[in-house]
Tab-separated table of C-alpha atoms in Angstrom:
chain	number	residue	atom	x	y	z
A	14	UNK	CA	-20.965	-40.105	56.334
A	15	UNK	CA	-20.713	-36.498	56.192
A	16	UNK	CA	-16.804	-36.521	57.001
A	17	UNK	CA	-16.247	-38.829	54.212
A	18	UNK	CA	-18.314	-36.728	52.238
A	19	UNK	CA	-16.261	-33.829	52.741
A	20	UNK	CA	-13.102	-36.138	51.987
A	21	UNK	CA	-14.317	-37.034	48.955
A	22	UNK	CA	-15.238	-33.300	47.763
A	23	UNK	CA	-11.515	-32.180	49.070
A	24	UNK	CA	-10.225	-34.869	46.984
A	25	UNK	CA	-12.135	-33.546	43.797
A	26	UNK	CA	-11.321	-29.761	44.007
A	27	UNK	CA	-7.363	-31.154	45.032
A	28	UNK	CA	-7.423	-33.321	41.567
A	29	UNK	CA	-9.011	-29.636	39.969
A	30	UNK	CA	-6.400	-27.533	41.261
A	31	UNK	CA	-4.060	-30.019	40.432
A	32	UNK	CA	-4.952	-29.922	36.737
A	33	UNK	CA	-5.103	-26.633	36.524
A	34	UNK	CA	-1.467	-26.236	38.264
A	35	UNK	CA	-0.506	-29.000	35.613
A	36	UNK	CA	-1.632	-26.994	32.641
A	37	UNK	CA	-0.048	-24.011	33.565
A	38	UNK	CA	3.231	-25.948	33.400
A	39	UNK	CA	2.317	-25.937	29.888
A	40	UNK	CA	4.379	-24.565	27.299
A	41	UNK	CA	4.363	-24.121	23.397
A	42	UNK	CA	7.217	-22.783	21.885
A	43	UNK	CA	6.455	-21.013	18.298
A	44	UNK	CA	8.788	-19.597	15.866
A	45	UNK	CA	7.439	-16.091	13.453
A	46	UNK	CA	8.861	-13.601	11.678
A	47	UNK	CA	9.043	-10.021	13.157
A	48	UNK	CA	8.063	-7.528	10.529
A	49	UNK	CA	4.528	-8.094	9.090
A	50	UNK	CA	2.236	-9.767	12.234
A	51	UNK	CA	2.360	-8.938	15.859
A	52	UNK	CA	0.880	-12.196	17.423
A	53	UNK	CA	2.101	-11.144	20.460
A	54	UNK	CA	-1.538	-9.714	22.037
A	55	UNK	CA	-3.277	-13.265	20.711
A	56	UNK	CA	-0.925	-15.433	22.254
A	57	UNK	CA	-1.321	-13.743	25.669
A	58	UNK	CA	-4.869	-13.918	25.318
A	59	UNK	CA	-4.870	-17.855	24.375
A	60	UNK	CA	-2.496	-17.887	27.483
A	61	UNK	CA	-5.330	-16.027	29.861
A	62	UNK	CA	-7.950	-18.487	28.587
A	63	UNK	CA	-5.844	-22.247	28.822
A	64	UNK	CA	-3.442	-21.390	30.851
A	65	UNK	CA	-0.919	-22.645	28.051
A	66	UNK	CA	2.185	-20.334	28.257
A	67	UNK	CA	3.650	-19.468	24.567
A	68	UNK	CA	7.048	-18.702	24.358
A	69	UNK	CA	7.845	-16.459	20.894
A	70	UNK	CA	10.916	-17.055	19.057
A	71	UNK	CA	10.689	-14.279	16.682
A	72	UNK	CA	13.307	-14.297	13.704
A	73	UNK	CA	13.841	-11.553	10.643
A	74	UNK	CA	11.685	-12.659	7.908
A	75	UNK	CA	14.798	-12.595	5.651
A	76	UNK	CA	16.181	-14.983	8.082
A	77	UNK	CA	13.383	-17.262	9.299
A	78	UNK	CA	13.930	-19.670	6.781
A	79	UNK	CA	17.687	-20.423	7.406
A	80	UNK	CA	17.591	-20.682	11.419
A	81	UNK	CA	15.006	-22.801	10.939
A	82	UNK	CA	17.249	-25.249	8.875
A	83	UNK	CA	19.927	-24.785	11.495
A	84	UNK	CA	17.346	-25.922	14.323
A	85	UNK	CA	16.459	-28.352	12.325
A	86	UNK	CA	20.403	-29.774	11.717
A	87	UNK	CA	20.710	-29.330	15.714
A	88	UNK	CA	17.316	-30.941	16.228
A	89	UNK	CA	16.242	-27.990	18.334
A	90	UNK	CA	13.189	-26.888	16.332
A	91	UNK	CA	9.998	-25.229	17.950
A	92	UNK	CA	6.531	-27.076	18.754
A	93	UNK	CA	4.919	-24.507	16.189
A	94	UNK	CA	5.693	-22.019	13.232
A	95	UNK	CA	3.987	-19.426	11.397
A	96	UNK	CA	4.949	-19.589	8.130
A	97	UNK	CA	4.290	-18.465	4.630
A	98	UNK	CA	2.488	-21.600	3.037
A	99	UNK	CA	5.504	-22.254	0.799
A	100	UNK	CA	7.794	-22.978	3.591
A	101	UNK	CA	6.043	-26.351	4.418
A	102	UNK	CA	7.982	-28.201	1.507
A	103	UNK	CA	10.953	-27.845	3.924
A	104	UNK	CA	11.187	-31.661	3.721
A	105	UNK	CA	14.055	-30.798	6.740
A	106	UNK	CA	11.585	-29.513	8.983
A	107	UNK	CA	9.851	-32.821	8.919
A	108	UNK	CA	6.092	-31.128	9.314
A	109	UNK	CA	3.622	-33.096	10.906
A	110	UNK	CA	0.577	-34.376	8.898
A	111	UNK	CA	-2.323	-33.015	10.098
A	112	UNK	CA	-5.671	-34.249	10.772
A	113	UNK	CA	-8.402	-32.607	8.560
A	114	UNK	CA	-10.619	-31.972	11.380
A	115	UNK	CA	-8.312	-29.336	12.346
A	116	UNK	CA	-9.121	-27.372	9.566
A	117	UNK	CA	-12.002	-25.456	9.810
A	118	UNK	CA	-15.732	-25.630	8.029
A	119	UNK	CA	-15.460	-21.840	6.401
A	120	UNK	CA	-12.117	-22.611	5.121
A	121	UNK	CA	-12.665	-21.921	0.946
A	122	UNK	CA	-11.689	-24.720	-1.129
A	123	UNK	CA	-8.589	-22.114	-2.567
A	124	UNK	CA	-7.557	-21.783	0.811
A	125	UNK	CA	-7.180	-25.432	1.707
A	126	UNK	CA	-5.338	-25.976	-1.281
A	127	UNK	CA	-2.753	-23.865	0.320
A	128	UNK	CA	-2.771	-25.951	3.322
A	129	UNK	CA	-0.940	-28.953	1.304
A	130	UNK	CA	2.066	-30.832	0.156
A	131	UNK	CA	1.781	-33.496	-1.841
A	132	UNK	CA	-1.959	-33.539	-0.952
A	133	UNK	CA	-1.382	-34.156	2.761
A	134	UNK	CA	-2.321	-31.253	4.825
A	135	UNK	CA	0.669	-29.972	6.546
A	136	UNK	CA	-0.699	-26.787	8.322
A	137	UNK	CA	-3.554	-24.433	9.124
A	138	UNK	CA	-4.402	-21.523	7.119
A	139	UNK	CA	-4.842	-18.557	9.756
A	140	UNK	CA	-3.852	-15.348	7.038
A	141	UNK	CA	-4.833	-15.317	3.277
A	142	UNK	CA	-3.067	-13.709	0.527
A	143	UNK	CA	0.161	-12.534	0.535
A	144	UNK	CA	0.123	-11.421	-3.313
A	145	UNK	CA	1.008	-8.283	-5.191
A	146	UNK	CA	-0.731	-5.557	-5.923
A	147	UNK	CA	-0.072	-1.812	-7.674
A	148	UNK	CA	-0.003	0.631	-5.237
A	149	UNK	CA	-0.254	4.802	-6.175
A	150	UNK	CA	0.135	7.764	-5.390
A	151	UNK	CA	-3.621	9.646	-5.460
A	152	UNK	CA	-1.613	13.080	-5.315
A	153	UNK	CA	1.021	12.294	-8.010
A	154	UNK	CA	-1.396	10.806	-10.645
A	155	UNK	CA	-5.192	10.322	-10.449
A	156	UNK	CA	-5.794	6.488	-12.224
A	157	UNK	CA	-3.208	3.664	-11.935
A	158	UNK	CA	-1.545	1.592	-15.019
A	159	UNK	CA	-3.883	-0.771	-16.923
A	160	UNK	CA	-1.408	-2.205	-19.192
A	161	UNK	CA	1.853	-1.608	-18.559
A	162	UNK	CA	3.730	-2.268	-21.968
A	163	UNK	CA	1.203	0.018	-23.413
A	164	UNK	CA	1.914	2.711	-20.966
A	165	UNK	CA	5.800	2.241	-21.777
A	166	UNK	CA	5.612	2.840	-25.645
A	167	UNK	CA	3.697	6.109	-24.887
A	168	UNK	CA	6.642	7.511	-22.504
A	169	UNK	CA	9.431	8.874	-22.609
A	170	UNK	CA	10.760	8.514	-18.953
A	171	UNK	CA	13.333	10.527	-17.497
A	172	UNK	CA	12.998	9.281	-13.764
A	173	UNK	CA	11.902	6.197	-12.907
A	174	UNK	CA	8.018	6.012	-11.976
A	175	UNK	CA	7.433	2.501	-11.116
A	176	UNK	CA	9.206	0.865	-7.815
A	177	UNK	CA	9.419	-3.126	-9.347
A	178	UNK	CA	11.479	-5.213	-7.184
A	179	UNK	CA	13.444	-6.273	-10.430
A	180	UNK	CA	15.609	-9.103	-9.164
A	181	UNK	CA	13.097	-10.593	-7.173
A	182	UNK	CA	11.480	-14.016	-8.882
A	183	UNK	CA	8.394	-13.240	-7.196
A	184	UNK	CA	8.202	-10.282	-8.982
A	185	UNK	CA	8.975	-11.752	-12.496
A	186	UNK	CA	7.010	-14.728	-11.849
A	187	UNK	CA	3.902	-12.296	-12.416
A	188	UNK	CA	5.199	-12.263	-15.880
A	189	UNK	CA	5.293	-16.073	-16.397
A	190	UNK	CA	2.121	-16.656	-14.843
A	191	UNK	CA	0.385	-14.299	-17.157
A	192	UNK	CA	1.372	-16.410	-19.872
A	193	UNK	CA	1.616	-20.242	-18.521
A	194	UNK	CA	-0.686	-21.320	-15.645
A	195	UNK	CA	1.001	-23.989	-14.290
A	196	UNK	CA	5.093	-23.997	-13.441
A	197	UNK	CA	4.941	-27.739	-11.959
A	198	UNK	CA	3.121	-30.300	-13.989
A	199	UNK	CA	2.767	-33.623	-12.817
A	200	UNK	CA	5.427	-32.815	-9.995
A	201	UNK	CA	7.391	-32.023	-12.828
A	202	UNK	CA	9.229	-28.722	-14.010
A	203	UNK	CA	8.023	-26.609	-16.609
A	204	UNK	CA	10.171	-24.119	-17.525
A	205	UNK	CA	11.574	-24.684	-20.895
A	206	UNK	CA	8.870	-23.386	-22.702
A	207	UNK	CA	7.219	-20.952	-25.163
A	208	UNK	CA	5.899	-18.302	-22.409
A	209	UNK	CA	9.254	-18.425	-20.522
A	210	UNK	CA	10.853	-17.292	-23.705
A	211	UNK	CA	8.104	-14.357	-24.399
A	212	UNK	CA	7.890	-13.663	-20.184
A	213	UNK	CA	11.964	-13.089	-20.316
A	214	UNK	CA	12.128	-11.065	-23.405
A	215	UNK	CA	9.334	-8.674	-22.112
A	216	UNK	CA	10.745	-8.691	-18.696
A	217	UNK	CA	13.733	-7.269	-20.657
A	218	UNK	CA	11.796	-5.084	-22.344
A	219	UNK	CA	10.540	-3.530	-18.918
A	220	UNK	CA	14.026	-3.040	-17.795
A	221	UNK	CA	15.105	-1.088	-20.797
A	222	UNK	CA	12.348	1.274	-20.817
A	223	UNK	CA	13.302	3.471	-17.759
A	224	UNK	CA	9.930	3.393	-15.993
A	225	UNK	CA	12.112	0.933	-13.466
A	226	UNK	CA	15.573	1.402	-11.803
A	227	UNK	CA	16.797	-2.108	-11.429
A	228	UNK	CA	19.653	-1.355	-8.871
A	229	UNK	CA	17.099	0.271	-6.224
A	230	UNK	CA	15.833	-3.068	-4.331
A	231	UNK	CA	12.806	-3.331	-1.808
A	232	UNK	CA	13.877	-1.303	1.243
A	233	UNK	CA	15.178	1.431	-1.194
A	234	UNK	CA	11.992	1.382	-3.345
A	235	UNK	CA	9.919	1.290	-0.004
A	236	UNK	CA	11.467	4.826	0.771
A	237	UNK	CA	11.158	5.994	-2.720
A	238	UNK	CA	7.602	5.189	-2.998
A	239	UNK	CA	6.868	6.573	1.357
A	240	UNK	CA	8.692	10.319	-0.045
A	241	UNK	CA	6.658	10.882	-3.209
A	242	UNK	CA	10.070	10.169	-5.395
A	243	UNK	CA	7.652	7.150	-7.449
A	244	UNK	CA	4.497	7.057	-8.913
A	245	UNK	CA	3.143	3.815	-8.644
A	246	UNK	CA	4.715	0.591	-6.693
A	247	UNK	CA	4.269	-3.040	-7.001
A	248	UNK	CA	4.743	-4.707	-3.548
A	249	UNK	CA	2.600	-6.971	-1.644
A	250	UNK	CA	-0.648	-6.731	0.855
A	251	UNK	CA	1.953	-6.849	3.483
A	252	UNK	CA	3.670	-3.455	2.889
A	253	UNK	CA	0.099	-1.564	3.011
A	254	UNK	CA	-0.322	-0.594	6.815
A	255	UNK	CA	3.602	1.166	6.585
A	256	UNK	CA	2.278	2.936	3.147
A	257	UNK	CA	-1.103	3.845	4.554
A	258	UNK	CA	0.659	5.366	7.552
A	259	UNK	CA	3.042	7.633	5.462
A	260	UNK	CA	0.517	8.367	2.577
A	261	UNK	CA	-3.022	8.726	4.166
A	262	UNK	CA	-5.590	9.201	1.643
A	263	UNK	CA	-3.364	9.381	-0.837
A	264	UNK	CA	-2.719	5.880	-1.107
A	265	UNK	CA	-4.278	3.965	-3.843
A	266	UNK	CA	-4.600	0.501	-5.044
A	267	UNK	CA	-5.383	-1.776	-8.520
A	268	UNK	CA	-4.604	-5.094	-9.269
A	269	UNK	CA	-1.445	-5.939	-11.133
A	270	UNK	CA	-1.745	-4.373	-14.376
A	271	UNK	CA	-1.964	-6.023	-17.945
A	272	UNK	CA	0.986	-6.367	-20.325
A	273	UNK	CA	-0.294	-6.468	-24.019
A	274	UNK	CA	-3.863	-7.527	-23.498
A	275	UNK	CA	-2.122	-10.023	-20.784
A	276	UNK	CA	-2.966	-10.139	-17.046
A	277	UNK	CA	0.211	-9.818	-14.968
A	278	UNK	CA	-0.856	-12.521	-11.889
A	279	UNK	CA	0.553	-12.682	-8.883
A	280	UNK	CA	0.881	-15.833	-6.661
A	281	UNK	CA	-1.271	-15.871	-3.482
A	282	UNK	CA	-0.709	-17.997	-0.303
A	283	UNK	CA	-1.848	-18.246	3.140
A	284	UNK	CA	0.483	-17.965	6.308
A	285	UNK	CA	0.148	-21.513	8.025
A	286	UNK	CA	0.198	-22.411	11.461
A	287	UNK	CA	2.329	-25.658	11.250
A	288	UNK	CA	4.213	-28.268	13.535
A	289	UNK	CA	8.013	-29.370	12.573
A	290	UNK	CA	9.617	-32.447	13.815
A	291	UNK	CA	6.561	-34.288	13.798
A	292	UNK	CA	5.466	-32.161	17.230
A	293	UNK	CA	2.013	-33.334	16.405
A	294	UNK	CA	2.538	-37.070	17.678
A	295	UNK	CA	3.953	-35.565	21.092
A	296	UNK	CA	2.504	-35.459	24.154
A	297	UNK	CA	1.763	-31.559	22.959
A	298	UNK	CA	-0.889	-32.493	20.447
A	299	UNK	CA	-4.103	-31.453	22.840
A	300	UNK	CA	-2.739	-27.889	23.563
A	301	UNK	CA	-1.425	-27.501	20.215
A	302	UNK	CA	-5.058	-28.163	18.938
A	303	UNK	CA	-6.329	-26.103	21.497
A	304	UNK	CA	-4.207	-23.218	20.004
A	305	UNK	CA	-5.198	-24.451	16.052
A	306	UNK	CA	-8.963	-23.945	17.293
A	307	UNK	CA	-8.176	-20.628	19.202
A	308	UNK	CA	-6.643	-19.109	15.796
A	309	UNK	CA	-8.980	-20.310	14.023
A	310	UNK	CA	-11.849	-18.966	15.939
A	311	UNK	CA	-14.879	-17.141	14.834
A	312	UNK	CA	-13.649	-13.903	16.723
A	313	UNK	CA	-10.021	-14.170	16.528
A	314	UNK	CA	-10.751	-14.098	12.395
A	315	UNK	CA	-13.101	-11.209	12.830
A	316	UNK	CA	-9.800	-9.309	14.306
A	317	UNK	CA	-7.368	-9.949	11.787
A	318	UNK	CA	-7.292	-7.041	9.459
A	319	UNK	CA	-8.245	-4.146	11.913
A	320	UNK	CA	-5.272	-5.645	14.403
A	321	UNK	CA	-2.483	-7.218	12.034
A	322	UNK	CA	-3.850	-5.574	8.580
A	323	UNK	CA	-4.346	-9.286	7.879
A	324	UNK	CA	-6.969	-10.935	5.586
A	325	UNK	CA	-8.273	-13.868	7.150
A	326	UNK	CA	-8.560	-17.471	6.016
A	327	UNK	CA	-12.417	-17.965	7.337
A	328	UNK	CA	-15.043	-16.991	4.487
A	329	UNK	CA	-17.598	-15.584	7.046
A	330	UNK	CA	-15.013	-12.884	8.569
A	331	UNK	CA	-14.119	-12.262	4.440
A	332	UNK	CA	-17.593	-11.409	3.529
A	333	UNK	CA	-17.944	-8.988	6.543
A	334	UNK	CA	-14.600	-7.047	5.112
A	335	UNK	CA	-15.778	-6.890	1.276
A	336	UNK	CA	-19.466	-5.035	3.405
A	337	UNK	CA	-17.142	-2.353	4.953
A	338	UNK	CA	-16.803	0.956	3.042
A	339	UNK	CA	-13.012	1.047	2.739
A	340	UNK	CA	-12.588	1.143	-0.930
A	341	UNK	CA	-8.651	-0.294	-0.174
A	342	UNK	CA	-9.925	-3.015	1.514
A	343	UNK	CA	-11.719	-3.967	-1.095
A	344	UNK	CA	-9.275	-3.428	-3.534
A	345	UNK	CA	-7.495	-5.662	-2.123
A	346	UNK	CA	-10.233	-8.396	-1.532
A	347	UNK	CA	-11.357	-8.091	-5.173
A	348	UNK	CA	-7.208	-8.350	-6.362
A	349	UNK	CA	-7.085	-12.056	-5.101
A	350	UNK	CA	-9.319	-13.114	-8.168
A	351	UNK	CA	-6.445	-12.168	-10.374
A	352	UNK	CA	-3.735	-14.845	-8.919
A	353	UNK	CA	-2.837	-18.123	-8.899
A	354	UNK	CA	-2.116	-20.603	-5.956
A	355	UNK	CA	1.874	-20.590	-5.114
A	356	UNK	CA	2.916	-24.467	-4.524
A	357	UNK	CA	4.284	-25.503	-1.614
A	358	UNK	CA	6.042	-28.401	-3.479
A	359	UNK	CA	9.750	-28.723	-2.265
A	360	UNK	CA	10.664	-28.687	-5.968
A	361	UNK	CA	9.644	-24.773	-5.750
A	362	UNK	CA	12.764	-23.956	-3.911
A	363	UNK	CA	14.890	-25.140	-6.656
A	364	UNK	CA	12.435	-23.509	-9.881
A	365	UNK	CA	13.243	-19.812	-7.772
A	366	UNK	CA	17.171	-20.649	-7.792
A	367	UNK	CA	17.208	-21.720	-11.448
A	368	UNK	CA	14.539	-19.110	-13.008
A	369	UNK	CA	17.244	-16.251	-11.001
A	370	UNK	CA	20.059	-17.809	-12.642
A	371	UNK	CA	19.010	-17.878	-16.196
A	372	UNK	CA	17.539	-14.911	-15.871
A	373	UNK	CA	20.992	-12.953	-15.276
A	374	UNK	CA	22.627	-15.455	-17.810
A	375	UNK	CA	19.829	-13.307	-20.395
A	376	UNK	CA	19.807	-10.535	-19.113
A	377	UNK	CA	23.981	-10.231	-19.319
A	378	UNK	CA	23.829	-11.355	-23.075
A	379	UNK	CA	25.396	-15.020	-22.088
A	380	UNK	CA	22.512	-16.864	-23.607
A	381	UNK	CA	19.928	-16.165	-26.154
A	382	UNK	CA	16.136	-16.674	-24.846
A	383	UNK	CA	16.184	-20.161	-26.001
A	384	UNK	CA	19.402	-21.359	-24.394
A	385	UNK	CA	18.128	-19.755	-21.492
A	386	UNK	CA	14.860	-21.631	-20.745
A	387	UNK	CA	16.630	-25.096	-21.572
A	388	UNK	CA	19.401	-23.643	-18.750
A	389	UNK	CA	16.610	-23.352	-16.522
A	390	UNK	CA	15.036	-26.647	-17.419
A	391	UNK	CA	18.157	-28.408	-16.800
A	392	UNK	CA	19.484	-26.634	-13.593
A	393	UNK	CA	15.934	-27.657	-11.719
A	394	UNK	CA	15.928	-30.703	-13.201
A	395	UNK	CA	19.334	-32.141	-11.872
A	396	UNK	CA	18.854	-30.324	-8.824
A	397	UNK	CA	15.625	-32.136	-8.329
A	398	UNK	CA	17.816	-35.705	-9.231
A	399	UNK	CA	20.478	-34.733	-6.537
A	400	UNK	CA	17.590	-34.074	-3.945
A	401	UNK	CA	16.297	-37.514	-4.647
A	402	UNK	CA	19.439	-39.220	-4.660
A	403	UNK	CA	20.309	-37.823	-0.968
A	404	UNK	CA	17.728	-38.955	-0.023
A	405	UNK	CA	17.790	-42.509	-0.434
A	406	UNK	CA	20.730	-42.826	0.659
């Protein structure tokens, strides 16, 4: 009795060890970009805790999104990506729906929205944001802008004084949105209409009033802004750990300004943890929700901002920023009222392509304001017939 007894408990802790040995056999592999998050201290620690190994492919954000397409085409894509929200209308990627008890319960209903595509959740919110802002220079000038075309008729510049990343639709989309709330309605395109016209003549307006130099793009405004060469500088929550670093204290921040009585609004999104080629019907779906409930964890929330100068997705670990005394925090907390939602509709891709193009068509004196909107109307439109014709066939 007592030798089969000790069988029988050898057999149990053999089984244990076994499972154990199994799961450490266990590999995700996740795709990121490199400059804004190092996820590289969370991973090991989910790795210490399941034994799950995760293997990093880390990409240039400028280049995430096109060697993802190319894994895609070679159907070598990852188990898991972190991704700007946006990304999951990627209809390439083929991103797995996702069960909505994978979402967590302090997820705000703004956030989940960002979780969507066509209503079907297709990734976990782990960061929130990702919007614009007006950063200043506390030693240069004392206030920031309020409204900016106001602050243009009453100068006369002879530098530049505001870094605007001109040629950027993200950028000029703040103008838009401060006039039209909605660029897709009923899946549809909306661009041919009364507040493009008056967001593209007073995006003109901006450019010829010297404040801006269109030719100096993001890394060059980053380094005019760091060396006390610009005033003020629009640019997003994920530029303000490299600004605090070189300014200190003298780094400011204010939401977007106005532009004639007219809230300039960024979009905001969340960065999703989501799973391409379907990877949540594979035989990886219990680790990968083991690593959805590890991110989205009470304490790994709490750490976001003071270890990736990230705002976090879960409303509890939200409220405990806005109760810290860090007057940029907060700036930034209380700036997400003033923006809209970005979509993650696949049609999105083509609105940026066609908003660019007519936009330099303007700009270049091609076509008036009106021309220029039906241009856009018409170059997202047939681009969004194409798309549907591919595929079906």
């Amino acid at each position: 009795m007592q030798g089969r007894l000790i069988c029988t408990i050898f057999l149990l802790l053999s089984l244990h060890s076994g499972a154990i040995q199994a799961k450490a056999n266990v590999s995700i592999d996740i795709a990121v970009g490199l400059e804004n998050f190092d996820f590289q201290p969370l991973f090991e620690e989910f790795s210490a805790q399941t034994g799950i190994k995760i293997n990093i492919l880390a990409f240039n954000n400028n280049q995430l999104k096109s060697e993802l397409l190319q894994y895609a085409d070679a159907m070598q894509l990852p188990d898991a990506l972190i991704i700007p929200s946006d990304y999951m209308g990627l209809s390439e990627l083929r991103f797995s729906a996702i069960p909505s008890s994978w979402l967590a319960d302090k997820l705000t209903l703004r956030v989940k929205n960002t979780s969507k595509v066509g209503g079907v959740i297709k990734g976990i919110p782990l960061m929130y944001g990702n919007h614009l802002v007006l950063y200043y220079n506390r030693s240069l000038v004392p206030e920031p802008i309020t409204d900016l075309q106001h602050y243009i008729q009453q100068g006369h510049f002879k530098a530049p004084e505001l870094g605007w990343n001109f040629y950027e639709m993200y950028w000029f989309i703040t103008f838009v949105n401060a006039l039209q709330e909605e660029v897709i309605l009923s899946d549809l395109p909306h661009l041919d209409t009364r507040a493009m016209r008056l967001a593209l003549s007073n995006y003109q307006l901006l450019l010829n009033s010297g404040i801006i130099d269109a030719d100096c793009a993001y890394q060059c405004l980053m380094n005019r802004f760091k060396s006390a060469q610009l005033r003020y500088f629009v640019n997003g929550i994920w530029a303000y750990q490299q600004l605090k670093d070189t300014l200190k204290d003298n780094l400011a921040i204010a939401s977007l300004p106005r532009w004639g009585g007219h809230q300039l609004i960024s979009f905001a999104s969340s960065h999703v943890l989501a799973f391409p080629a379907n990877a949540v019907e594979s035989e990886k779906k219990p680790h990968l929700k083991l690593l959805v409930e590890f991110m989205q964890s009470q304490r790994v929330q709490d750490r976001l901002w003071d270890e990736l100068k990230a705002l976090p997705t879960n409303s509890d670990s939200l409220d405990k920023l806005t109760k810290r005394k860090d007057i940029a925090l907060i700036q930034l907390i209380a700036s997400l009222n003033h923006t809209y939602p970005q979509p993650n509709e696949p049609i999105m891709a083509y609105i940026w392509e066609a908003i660019l193009k007519g936009l330099t068509r303007y700009l270049g004196g091609v076509y008036s304001v009106e021309d220029t909107t039906e241009y856009m109307q018409f170059i997202v439109t047939k681009s969004q017939k194409n798309e549907t014709k591919a595929q079906h066939r």
